[in-house]
Short mmCIF file of C-alpha atoms (C1' of nucleotides) in Angstrom, two decimals:
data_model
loop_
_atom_site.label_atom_id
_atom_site.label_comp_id
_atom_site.label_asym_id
_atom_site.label_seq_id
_atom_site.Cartn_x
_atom_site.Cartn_y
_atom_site.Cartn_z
CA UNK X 1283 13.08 9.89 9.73
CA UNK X 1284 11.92 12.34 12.03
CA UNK X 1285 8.84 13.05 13.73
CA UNK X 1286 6.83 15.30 11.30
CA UNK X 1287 8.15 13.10 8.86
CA UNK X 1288 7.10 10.26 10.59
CA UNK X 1289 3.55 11.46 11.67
CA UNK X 1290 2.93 12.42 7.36
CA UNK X 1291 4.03 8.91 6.58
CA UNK X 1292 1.24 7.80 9.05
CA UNK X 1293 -0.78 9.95 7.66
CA UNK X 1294 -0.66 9.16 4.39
CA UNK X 1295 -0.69 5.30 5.11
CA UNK X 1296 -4.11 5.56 6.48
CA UNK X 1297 -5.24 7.50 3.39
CA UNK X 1298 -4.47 4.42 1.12
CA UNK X 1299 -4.72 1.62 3.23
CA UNK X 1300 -8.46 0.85 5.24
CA UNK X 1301 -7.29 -0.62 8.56
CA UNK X 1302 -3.56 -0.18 9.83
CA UNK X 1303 -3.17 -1.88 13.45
CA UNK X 1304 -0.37 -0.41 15.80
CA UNK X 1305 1.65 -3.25 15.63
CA UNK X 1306 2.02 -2.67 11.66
CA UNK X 1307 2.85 1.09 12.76
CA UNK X 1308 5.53 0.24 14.91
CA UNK X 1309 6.98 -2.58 12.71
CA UNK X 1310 7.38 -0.34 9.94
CA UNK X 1311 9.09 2.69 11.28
CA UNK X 1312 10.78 0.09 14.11
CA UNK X 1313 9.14 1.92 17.09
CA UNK X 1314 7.75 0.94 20.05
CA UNK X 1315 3.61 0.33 20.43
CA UNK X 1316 4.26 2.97 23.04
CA UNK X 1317 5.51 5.80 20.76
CA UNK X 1318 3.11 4.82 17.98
CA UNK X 1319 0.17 5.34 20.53
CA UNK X 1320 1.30 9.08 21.32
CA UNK X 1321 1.81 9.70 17.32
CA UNK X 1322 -1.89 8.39 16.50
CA UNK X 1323 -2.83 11.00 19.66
CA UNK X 1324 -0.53 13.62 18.05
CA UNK X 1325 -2.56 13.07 14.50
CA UNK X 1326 -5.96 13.06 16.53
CA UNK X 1327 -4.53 16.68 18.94
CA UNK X 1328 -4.21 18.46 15.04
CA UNK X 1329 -7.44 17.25 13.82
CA UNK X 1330 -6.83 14.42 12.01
CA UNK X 1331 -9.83 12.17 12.43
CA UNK X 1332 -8.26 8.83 13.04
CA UNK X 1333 -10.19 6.18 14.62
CA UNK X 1334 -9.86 2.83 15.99
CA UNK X 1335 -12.13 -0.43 15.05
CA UNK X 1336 -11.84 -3.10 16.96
CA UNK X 1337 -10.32 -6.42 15.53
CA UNK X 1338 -9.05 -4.26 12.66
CA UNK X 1339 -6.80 -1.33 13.49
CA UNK X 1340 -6.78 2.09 12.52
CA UNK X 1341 -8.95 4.05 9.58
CA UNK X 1342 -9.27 7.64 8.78
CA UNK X 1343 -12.96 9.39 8.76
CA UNK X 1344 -14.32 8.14 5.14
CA UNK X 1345 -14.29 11.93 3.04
CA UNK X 1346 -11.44 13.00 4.77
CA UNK X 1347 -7.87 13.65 2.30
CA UNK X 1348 -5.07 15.75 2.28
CA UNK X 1349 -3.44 15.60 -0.82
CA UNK X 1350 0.18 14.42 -0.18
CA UNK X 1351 2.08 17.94 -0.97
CA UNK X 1352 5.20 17.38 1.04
CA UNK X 1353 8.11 15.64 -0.36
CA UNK X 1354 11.45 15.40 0.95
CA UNK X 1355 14.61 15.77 -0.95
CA UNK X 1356 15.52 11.97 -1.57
CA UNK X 1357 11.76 10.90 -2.46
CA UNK X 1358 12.08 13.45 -5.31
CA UNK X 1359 15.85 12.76 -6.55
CA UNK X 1360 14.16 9.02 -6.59
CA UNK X 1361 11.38 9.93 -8.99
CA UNK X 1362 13.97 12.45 -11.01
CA UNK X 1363 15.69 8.83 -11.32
CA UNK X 1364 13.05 6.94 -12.47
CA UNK X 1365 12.20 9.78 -14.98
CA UNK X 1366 15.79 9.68 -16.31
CA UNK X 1367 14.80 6.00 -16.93
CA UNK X 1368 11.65 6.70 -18.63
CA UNK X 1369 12.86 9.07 -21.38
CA UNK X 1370 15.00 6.08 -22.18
CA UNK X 1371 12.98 3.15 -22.05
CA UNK X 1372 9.33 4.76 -22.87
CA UNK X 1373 8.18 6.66 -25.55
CA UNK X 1374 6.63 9.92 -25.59
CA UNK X 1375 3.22 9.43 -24.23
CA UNK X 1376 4.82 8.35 -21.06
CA UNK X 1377 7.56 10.91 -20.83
CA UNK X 1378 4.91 13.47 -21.39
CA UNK X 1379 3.01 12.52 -18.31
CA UNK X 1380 6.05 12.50 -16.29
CA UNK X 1381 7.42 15.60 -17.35
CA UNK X 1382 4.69 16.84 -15.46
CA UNK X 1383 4.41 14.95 -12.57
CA UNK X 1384 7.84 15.92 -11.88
CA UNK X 1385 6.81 19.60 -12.61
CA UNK X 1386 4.31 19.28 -9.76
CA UNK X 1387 6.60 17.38 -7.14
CA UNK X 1388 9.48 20.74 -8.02
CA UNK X 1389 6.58 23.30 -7.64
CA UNK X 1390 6.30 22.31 -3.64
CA UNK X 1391 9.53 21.29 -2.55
CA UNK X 1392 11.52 24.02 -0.35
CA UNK X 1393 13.44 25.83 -2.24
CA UNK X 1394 16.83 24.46 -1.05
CA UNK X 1395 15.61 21.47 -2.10
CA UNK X 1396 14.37 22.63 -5.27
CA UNK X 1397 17.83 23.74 -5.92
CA UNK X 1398 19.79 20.61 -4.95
CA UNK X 1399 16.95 18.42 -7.65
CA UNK X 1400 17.84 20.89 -10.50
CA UNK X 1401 21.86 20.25 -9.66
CA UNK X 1402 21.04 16.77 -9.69
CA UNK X 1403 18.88 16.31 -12.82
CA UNK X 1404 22.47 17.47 -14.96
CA UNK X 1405 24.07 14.76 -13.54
CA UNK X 1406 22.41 11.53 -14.10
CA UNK X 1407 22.65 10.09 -17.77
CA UNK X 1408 21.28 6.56 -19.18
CA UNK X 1409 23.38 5.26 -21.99
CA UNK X 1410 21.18 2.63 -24.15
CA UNK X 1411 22.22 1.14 -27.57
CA UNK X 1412 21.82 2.83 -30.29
CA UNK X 1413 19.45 0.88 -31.88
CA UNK X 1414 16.75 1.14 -29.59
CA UNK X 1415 13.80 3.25 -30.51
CA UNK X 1416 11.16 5.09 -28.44
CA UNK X 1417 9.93 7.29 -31.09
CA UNK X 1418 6.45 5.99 -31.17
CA UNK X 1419 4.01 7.49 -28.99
CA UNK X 1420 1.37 4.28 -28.07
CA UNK X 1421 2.64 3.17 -24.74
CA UNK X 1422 -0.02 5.14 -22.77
CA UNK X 1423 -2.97 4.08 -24.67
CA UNK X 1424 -1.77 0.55 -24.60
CA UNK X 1425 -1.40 0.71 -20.91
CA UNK X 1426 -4.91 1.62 -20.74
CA UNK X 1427 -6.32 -0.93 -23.13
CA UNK X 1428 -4.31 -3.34 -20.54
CA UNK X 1429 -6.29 -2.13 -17.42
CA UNK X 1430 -9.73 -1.33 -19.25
CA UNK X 1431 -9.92 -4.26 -21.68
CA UNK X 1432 -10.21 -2.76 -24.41
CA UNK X 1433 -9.60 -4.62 -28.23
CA UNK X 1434 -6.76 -2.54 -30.12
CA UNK X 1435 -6.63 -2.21 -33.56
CA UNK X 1436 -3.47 -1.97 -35.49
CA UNK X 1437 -1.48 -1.72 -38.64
CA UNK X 1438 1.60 -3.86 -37.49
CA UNK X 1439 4.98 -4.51 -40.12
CA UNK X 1440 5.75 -7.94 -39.03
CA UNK X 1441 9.81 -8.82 -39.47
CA UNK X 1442 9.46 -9.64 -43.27
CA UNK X 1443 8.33 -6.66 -43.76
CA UNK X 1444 4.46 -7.85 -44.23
CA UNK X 1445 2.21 -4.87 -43.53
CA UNK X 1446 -1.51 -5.98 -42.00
CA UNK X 1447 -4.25 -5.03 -39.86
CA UNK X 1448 -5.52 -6.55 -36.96
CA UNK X 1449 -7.65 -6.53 -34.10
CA UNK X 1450 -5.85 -7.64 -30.95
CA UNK X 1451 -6.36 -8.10 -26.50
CA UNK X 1452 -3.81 -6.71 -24.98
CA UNK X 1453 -2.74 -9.14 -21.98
CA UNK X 1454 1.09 -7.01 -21.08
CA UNK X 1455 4.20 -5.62 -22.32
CA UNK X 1456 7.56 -6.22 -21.54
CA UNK X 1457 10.79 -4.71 -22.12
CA UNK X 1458 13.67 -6.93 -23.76
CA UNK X 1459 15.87 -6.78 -26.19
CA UNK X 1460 15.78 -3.11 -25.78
CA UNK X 1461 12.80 -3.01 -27.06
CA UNK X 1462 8.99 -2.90 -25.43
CA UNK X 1463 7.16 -5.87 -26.54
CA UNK X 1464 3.33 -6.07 -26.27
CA UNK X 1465 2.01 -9.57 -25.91
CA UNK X 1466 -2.03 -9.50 -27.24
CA UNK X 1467 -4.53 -12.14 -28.42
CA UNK X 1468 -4.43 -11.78 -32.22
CA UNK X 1469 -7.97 -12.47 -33.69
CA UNK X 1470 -6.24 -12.67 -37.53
CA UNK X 1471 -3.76 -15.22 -36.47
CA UNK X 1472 -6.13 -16.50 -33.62
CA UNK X 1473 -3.48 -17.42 -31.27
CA UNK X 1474 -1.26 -15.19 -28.76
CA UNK X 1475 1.41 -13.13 -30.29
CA UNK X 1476 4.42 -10.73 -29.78
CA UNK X 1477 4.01 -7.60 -30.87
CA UNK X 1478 7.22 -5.24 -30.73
CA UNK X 1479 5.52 -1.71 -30.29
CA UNK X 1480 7.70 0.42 -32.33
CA UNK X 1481 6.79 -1.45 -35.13
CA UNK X 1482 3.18 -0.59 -34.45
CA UNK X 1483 2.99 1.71 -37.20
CA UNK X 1484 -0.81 2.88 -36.65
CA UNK X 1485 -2.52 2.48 -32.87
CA UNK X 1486 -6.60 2.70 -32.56
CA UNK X 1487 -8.07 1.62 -28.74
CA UNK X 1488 -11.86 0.89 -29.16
CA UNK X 1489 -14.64 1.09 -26.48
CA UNK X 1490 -15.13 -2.50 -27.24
CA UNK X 1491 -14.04 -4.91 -24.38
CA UNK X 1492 -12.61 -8.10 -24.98
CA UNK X 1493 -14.44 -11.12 -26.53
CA UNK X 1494 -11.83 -13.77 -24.82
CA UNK X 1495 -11.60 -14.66 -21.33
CA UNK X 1496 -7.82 -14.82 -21.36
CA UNK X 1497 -5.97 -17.91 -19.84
CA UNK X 1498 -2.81 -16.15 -19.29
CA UNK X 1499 -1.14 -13.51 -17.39
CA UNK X 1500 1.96 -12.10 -18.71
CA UNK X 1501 4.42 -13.76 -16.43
CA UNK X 1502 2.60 -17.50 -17.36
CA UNK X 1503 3.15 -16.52 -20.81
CA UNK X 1504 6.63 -15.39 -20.54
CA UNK X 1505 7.36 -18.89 -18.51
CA UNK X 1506 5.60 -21.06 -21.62
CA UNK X 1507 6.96 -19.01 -24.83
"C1'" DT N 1455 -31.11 -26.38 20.43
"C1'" DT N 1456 -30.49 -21.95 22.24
"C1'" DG N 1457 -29.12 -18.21 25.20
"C1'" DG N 1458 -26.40 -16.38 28.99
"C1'" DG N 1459 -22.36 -16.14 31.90
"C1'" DA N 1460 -17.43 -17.11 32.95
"C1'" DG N 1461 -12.81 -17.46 31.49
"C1'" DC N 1462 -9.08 -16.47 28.45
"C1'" DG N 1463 -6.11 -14.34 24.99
"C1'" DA N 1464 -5.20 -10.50 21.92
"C1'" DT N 1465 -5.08 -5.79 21.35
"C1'" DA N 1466 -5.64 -0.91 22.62
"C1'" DG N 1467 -4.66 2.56 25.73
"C1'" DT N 1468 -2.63 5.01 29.99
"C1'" DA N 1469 0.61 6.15 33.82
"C1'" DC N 1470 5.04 6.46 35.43
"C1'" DC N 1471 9.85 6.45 35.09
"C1'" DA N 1472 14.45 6.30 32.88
"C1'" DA N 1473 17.66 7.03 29.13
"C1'" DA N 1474 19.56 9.36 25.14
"C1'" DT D 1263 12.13 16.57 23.95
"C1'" DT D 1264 11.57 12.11 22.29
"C1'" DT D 1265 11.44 7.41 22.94
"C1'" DG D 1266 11.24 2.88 25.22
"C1'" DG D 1267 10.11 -0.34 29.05
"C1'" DT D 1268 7.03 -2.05 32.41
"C1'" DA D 1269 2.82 -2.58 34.71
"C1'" DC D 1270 -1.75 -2.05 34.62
"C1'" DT D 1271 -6.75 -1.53 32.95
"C1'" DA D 1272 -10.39 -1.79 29.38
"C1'" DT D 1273 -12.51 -3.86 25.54
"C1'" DC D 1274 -13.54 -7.29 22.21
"C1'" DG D 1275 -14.01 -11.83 20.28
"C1'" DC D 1276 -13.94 -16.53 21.00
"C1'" DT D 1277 -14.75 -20.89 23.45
"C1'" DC D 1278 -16.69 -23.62 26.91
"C1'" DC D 1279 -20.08 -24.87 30.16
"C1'" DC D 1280 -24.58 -25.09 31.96
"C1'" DA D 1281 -29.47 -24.35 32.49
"C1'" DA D 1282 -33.96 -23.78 30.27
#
DNA sequence: TTGGGAGCGATAGTACCAAA
DNA sequence: TTTGGTACTATCGCTCCCAA
């Protein structure tokens, strides 16, 4: 990594973290104390108002962000990756977002770079089989019901081919089996279940938060079912 | 019991020099 | 030009001791 490189990952470090002491500075890009000293002067020389608290390490002025425009070539090849890998394992409300995420990381890379991504992107194929489906598009909201709480309400076909409706709390979702799984609090069968999304065959999130305080996290209930 | 001063360690910062 | 090593100073927080 070189210097400019170096002083942006410092940068944007102390944008996301509160307090970064030297020490963590220097362990993490293996430098001396020394050189990270002169880089936090180097930020503070351009205008970058970093300061020091005592006990706690380094913060930037509260209100002060520069939105993180500069990528190099193998941070975006990464993400073009991990795209690749979400047209195959998400469904479409996912791949639409990072369509154009990636959109925005191409739209300020130099263009040399932006030439070497698009050579790239016709080379990298995932091969799943064929009977794995993506076609649905509830992976987004579901993700959101996840973070915000929020009770789902669904018209699920269970593997005999049963057809009901139910109001469920969203706890996770895995992938296995080729297949995303989302693991809720059913209030018809009162008891957790696995739900596998594509066969979600109608998706409503409510404003309503959940009536259970849930006893599991995902990876406890992976461990116990 | 409380407040002030001394001592100590950790951390931040600087100066100078040498090496790559 | 950049970086690291060493020596040094400054500051802060903590603990201990002692006097009021």
């Amino acid at each position: 990594m070189n210097r400019v490189d170096r002083l942006m990952s410092m940068l944007w470090t102390l944008q996301s973290k509160k307090f970064v002491s030297a020490e963590v500075f220097a362990e993490k890009y293996g430098l001396s104390l020394r050189t990270v000293y002169r880089d936090i002067k180097a930020l503070n020389e351009v205008g970058i108002p970093v300061y020091f608290e005592p006990g706690k390490g380094y913060c930037i002025m509260k209100g002060y962000f520069l939105p993180p425009l500069l990528f190099t070539i193998e941070e975006a090849n990464s993400l073009l990756l991990l795209q690749t890998l979400a047209y195959k394992f998400a469904d479409k409300s996912i791949t639409k977002n990072s369509d154009t995420a990636l959109e925005k990381i191409k739209a300020v890379l130099k263009y040399q770079d932006w030439e070497k991504l698009e050579k790239f992107s016709s080379k990298v194929e995932v091969y799943l089989p064929s009977d794995s489906n993506n076609e649905n598009h509830y992976l987004s909201a579901i993700q959101n019901a996840i973070v915000d709480k929020n009770i789902l309400n669904i018209h699920y076909t269970d593997n005999n081919n049963n057809q009901t409706q139910r109001a469920i709390e969203p706890i996770g979702i895995i992938f296995y089996n080729n297949q995303w799984h989302l693991i809720a609090w059913c209030s018809l069968r009162e008891e957790y279940r696995d739900f596998i999304v594509s066969k979600i065959d109608r998706l409503v999130r409510t404003s309503e938060v959940f009536k259970k305080e849930h006893s599991y996290t995902i990876q406890e209930y992976m461990k116990i079912f």
